[in-house]
CSV table of C-alpha atoms in Angstrom, one decimal:
chain,number,residue,atom,x,y,z
N,1,GLN,CA,0.0,0.0,0.0
N,2,VAL,CA,1.5,3.3,-1.1
N,3,THR,CA,1.1,6.2,1.2
N,4,LEU,CA,2.6,9.7,1.4
N,5,ARG,CA,2.4,12.3,4.2
N,6,GLU,CA,3.5,15.9,4.2
N,7,SER,CA,4.7,17.6,7.3
N,8,GLY,CA,6.0,21.1,8.1
N,9,PRO,CA,5.0,24.4,9.6
N,10,ALA,CA,1.5,25.7,9.1
N,11,LEU,CA,2.6,29.3,9.4
N,12,VAL,CA,5.7,31.0,8.2
N,13,LYS,CA,6.6,34.7,8.1
N,14,PRO,CA,7.5,36.6,4.9
N,15,THR,CA,11.1,36.2,3.9
N,16,GLN,CA,11.5,33.0,5.9
N,17,THR,CA,12.5,29.7,4.5
N,18,LEU,CA,9.9,26.9,4.3
N,19,THR,CA,11.0,23.3,4.9
N,20,LEU,CA,8.5,20.5,4.1
N,21,THR,CA,9.1,16.8,4.5
N,22,CYS,CA,7.3,14.0,2.6
N,23,THR,CA,7.4,10.7,4.3
N,24,PHE,CA,6.3,7.8,2.2
N,25,SER,CA,5.9,4.0,2.3
N,26,GLY,CA,5.0,1.2,0.0
N,27,PHE,CA,7.7,2.0,-2.6
N,28,SER,CA,11.4,2.8,-2.8
N,29,LEU,CA,13.0,5.8,-4.4
N,30,ASN,CA,15.7,3.4,-5.5
N,31,THR,CA,13.3,1.8,-8.0
N,32,SER,CA,13.9,2.7,-11.6
N,33,GLY,CA,11.2,5.1,-13.0
N,34,LEU,CA,9.9,6.3,-9.6
N,35,CYS,CA,10.1,9.9,-8.4
N,36,VAL,CA,8.5,12.1,-5.8
N,37,SER,CA,7.1,15.5,-6.8
N,38,TRP,CA,5.9,18.5,-4.9
N,39,ILE,CA,2.8,20.2,-6.1
N,40,ARG,CA,1.0,23.2,-4.6
N,41,GLN,CA,-2.5,24.7,-4.7
N,42,PRO,CA,-3.3,28.2,-3.6
N,43,PRO,CA,-6.8,28.5,-2.0
N,44,GLY,CA,-9.4,28.3,-4.7
N,45,LYS,CA,-6.8,28.0,-7.5
N,46,ALA,CA,-5.3,25.4,-9.7
N,47,LEU,CA,-2.5,22.9,-9.1
N,48,GLU,CA,1.0,24.0,-9.8
N,49,TRP,CA,4.0,21.6,-10.1
N,50,LEU,CA,7.0,22.7,-8.1
N,51,ALA,CA,9.8,20.1,-8.2
N,52,ARG,CA,10.7,16.5,-8.7
N,53,ILE,CA,13.5,14.1,-7.6
N,54,ASP,CA,14.0,10.8,-9.2
N,55,TRP,CA,15.5,7.4,-8.5
N,56,GLU,CA,18.9,8.5,-9.8
N,57,ASP,CA,18.8,11.6,-7.6
N,58,ASP,CA,18.2,13.9,-10.6
N,59,LYS,CA,16.3,17.0,-9.7
N,60,TYR,CA,13.9,19.1,-11.7
N,61,TYR,CA,12.3,22.5,-10.8
N,62,SER,CA,9.6,24.8,-12.0
N,63,THR,CA,11.2,27.3,-14.2
N,64,SER,CA,9.5,30.2,-12.4
N,65,LEU,CA,10.5,29.1,-8.9
N,66,LYS,CA,13.8,27.3,-9.5
N,67,THR,CA,15.9,30.0,-7.8
N,68,ARG,CA,14.0,29.5,-4.6
N,69,LEU,CA,13.6,25.7,-4.5
N,70,THR,CA,15.7,22.8,-3.3
N,71,ILE,CA,14.6,19.2,-3.3
N,72,SER,CA,16.5,16.3,-1.7
N,73,LYS,CA,15.9,12.8,-0.6
N,74,ASP,CA,16.9,10.4,2.2
N,75,THR,CA,16.3,7.0,0.8
N,76,SER,CA,17.1,5.2,4.0
N,77,LYS,CA,14.3,7.2,5.8
N,78,ASN,CA,11.9,7.2,2.8
N,79,GLN,CA,11.7,10.9,2.9
N,80,VAL,CA,11.9,13.8,0.4
N,81,VAL,CA,12.5,17.3,1.6
N,82,LEU,CA,11.6,20.5,-0.2
N,83,THR,CA,12.9,23.9,0.9
N,84,MET,CA,11.5,27.2,-0.5
N,85,THR,CA,13.4,30.4,0.4
N,86,ASN,CA,12.1,33.9,0.7
N,87,MET,CA,8.5,33.0,1.3
N,88,ARG,CA,5.8,35.5,0.4
N,89,PRO,CA,2.0,35.8,1.1
N,90,VAL,CA,1.4,34.6,-2.5
N,91,ASP,CA,3.0,31.3,-1.6
N,92,THR,CA,0.1,30.6,0.8
N,93,ALA,CA,-1.1,27.2,-0.5
N,94,THR,CA,-1.7,23.6,0.3
N,95,TYR,CA,1.5,21.7,-0.6
N,96,TYR,CA,1.2,18.1,-1.8
N,97,CYS,CA,3.8,15.5,-2.4
N,98,ALA,CA,3.0,12.8,-4.9
N,99,ARG,CA,4.6,9.7,-6.3
N,100,THR,CA,5.4,10.2,-9.9
N,101,THR,CA,6.1,7.5,-12.5
N,102,MET,CA,8.5,8.5,-15.3
N,103,PHE,CA,7.5,5.5,-17.4
N,104,ARG,CA,3.9,6.7,-17.5
N,105,GLY,CA,4.7,10.2,-18.7
N,106,LEU,CA,5.1,11.8,-15.3
N,107,THR,CA,1.8,10.5,-13.9
N,108,HIS,CA,1.2,11.4,-10.3
N,109,ASP,CA,-0.4,8.2,-9.2
N,110,TYR,CA,-0.5,8.6,-5.4
N,111,TRP,CA,-0.8,11.8,-3.4
N,112,GLY,CA,-0.4,12.8,0.2
N,113,GLN,CA,-3.2,14.5,2.0
N,114,GLY,CA,-1.5,17.9,1.7
N,115,THR,CA,-0.4,20.5,4.2
N,116,LEU,CA,-1.7,24.1,4.3
N,117,VAL,CA,1.1,26.6,4.6
N,118,THR,CA,0.1,30.2,5.4
N,119,VAL,CA,2.6,33.0,4.8
N,120,SER,CA,1.8,35.9,7.1
N,121,SER,CA,3.5,38.2,9.5
F,1,GLN,CA,-2.1,31.4,-16.2
F,2,SER,CA,-2.1,27.6,-16.7
F,3,ALA,CA,-0.4,26.1,-19.7
F,4,LEU,CA,-3.3,23.8,-20.5
F,5,THR,CA,-6.8,25.3,-21.1
F,6,GLN,CA,-9.9,23.8,-19.5
F,7,PRO,CA,-13.4,25.2,-19.3
F,8,SER,CA,-14.0,26.7,-15.9
F,9,SER,CA,-17.2,24.7,-15.4
F,10,VAL,CA,-19.5,22.1,-16.8
F,11,SER,CA,-22.7,20.6,-15.6
F,12,GLY,CA,-25.0,17.7,-16.2
F,13,SER,CA,-27.9,15.8,-14.8
F,14,PRO,CA,-27.7,12.4,-13.2
F,15,GLY,CA,-27.4,9.7,-15.8
F,16,GLN,CA,-26.2,12.0,-18.5
F,17,SER,CA,-22.7,12.1,-20.0
F,18,ILE,CA,-20.4,15.1,-20.0
F,19,THR,CA,-17.0,15.8,-21.6
F,20,ILE,CA,-14.3,18.1,-20.2
F,21,SER,CA,-11.7,19.4,-22.7
F,22,CYS,CA,-8.0,20.1,-22.2
F,23,THR,CA,-6.3,22.1,-24.9
F,24,GLY,CA,-2.5,22.5,-25.2
F,25,THR,CA,0.0,22.6,-28.0
F,26,SER,CA,2.1,20.2,-30.0
F,27,ARG,CA,4.8,20.6,-27.3
F,28,ASP,CA,2.6,19.0,-24.7
F,29,VAL,CA,-0.8,17.4,-25.3
F,30,GLY,CA,-0.4,17.0,-29.0
F,31,GLY,CA,3.2,15.7,-28.9
F,32,TYR,CA,2.9,12.9,-26.4
F,33,ASN,CA,0.4,10.3,-25.2
F,34,TYR,CA,1.1,11.4,-21.6
F,35,VAL,CA,-2.1,13.1,-20.5
F,36,SER,CA,-3.5,12.3,-17.1
F,37,TRP,CA,-6.7,13.4,-15.3
F,38,TYR,CA,-7.3,14.0,-11.6
F,39,GLN,CA,-10.5,14.3,-9.6
F,40,GLN,CA,-10.5,16.5,-6.5
F,41,HIS,CA,-13.3,16.8,-4.0
F,42,PRO,CA,-13.4,19.8,-1.7
F,43,GLY,CA,-10.7,19.7,0.9
F,44,LYS,CA,-9.3,16.5,-0.5
F,45,ALA,CA,-6.2,15.5,-2.3
F,46,PRO,CA,-6.4,14.9,-6.1
F,47,LYS,CA,-7.0,11.4,-7.3
F,48,LEU,CA,-5.7,9.9,-10.5
F,49,MET,CA,-8.6,8.9,-12.8
F,50,ILE,CA,-6.9,8.5,-16.2
F,51,TYR,CA,-3.3,8.2,-17.3
F,52,GLU,CA,-1.6,8.0,-20.7
F,53,VAL,CA,-4.7,9.5,-22.3
F,54,THR,CA,-7.0,6.5,-22.1
F,55,ASN,CA,-5.9,4.2,-19.2
F,56,ARG,CA,-7.8,3.8,-16.0
F,57,PRO,CA,-6.0,2.8,-12.8
F,58,SER,CA,-7.4,-0.1,-10.9
F,59,GLY,CA,-10.5,0.8,-9.0
F,60,VAL,CA,-11.6,3.7,-11.1
F,61,SER,CA,-15.1,3.4,-12.5
F,62,THR,CA,-15.4,2.4,-16.2
F,63,ARG,CA,-17.8,5.4,-16.5
F,64,PHE,CA,-14.6,7.5,-16.8
F,65,SER,CA,-12.8,7.5,-20.1
F,66,GLY,CA,-10.2,9.6,-21.9
F,67,SER,CA,-9.3,10.5,-25.4
F,68,LYS,CA,-7.2,12.8,-27.5
F,69,SER,CA,-7.4,14.5,-30.8
F,70,ASP,CA,-4.5,16.7,-32.0
F,71,ASN,CA,-3.8,19.2,-29.2
F,72,THR,CA,-6.9,18.6,-27.2
F,73,ALA,CA,-7.5,15.8,-24.7
F,74,SER,CA,-10.9,15.0,-23.3
F,75,LEU,CA,-12.3,13.3,-20.2
F,76,THR,CA,-15.8,11.8,-20.6
F,77,ILE,CA,-17.9,10.8,-17.6
F,78,SER,CA,-20.9,8.7,-18.5
F,79,GLY,CA,-23.9,7.9,-16.3
F,80,LEU,CA,-23.3,11.0,-14.1
F,81,GLN,CA,-23.7,10.4,-10.4
F,82,ALA,CA,-23.9,12.9,-7.6
F,83,GLU,CA,-20.5,11.7,-6.3
F,84,ASP,CA,-18.8,12.8,-9.5
F,85,GLU,CA,-19.3,16.5,-8.5
F,86,ALA,CA,-15.8,17.7,-8.1
F,87,ASP,CA,-13.0,19.6,-9.7
F,88,TYR,CA,-11.1,17.9,-12.5
F,89,TYR,CA,-7.6,18.7,-13.7
F,90,CYS,CA,-5.7,17.6,-16.7
F,91,HIS,CA,-1.9,17.2,-16.8
F,92,SER,CA,0.5,16.6,-19.6
F,93,TYR,CA,4.2,15.9,-20.1
F,94,THR,CA,5.8,18.9,-21.8
F,95,SER,CA,9.0,19.5,-23.6
F,96,THR,CA,8.9,23.3,-22.9
F,97,THR,CA,9.9,23.3,-19.3
F,98,THR,CA,12.3,21.5,-17.1
F,99,LEU,CA,10.6,18.2,-17.7
F,100,GLY,CA,8.0,18.9,-15.0
F,101,GLY,CA,4.7,18.6,-16.8
F,102,VAL,CA,1.9,21.1,-16.8
F,103,PHE,CA,-1.5,21.2,-15.3
F,104,GLY,CA,-4.7,22.6,-16.7
F,105,GLY,CA,-6.6,25.4,-14.8
F,106,GLY,CA,-9.3,22.9,-13.6
F,107,THR,CA,-12.9,22.4,-14.3
F,108,LYS,CA,-15.7,22.4,-11.8
F,109,LEU,CA,-18.3,19.7,-12.5
F,110,THR,CA,-21.7,20.3,-11.1
F,111,VAL,CA,-24.3,17.5,-11.1
F,112,LEU,CA,-27.6,19.2,-11.3
């Protein structure tokens, strides 16, 4: 059974750095073709892909946010960490992590429940 | 502004069929058979409904089907049920960004 769970602060102040952790089970990030992605959704708005890390530790970032994002993994702990620097109120959103399968054209087949992050002073 | 264009809303009565379109370009929807569709109920995480244009994951109702023509993909829901009322998002692999894929803007389905 594949599960993912996001954890991190619910509230951050403007200019601070956000660190989110995705803890997963039911698969290994050592498996060829498997990745973990971060996707966010501002309240009432659409989904936006942020970053992805794959089984070979290759990392990919949204073009518009790449200067602020860092993704990393700890395979032994089954965790993927996303950091986003210089947080702003417009970054207020629910942040999801999802398992992504490369061999199905980047299909996000399992999702975490999401964690709401509010950026406010 | 999303890279893929979806209608903001569609509606239908129970038992009817509806289709949601997702329009991109030859660099995403039209160039690859890597379109997926996600259902999202209020306050819930998205759920994969269709992948690789036409494939249904195990457990997804056969009432959901996908297709593609040129740069437009479509999700069809037949025999509408009240539980189908949700937001639906399309997603496609794209060659125009850092290999991240792009989402549509989402479509609110209302079951009348």
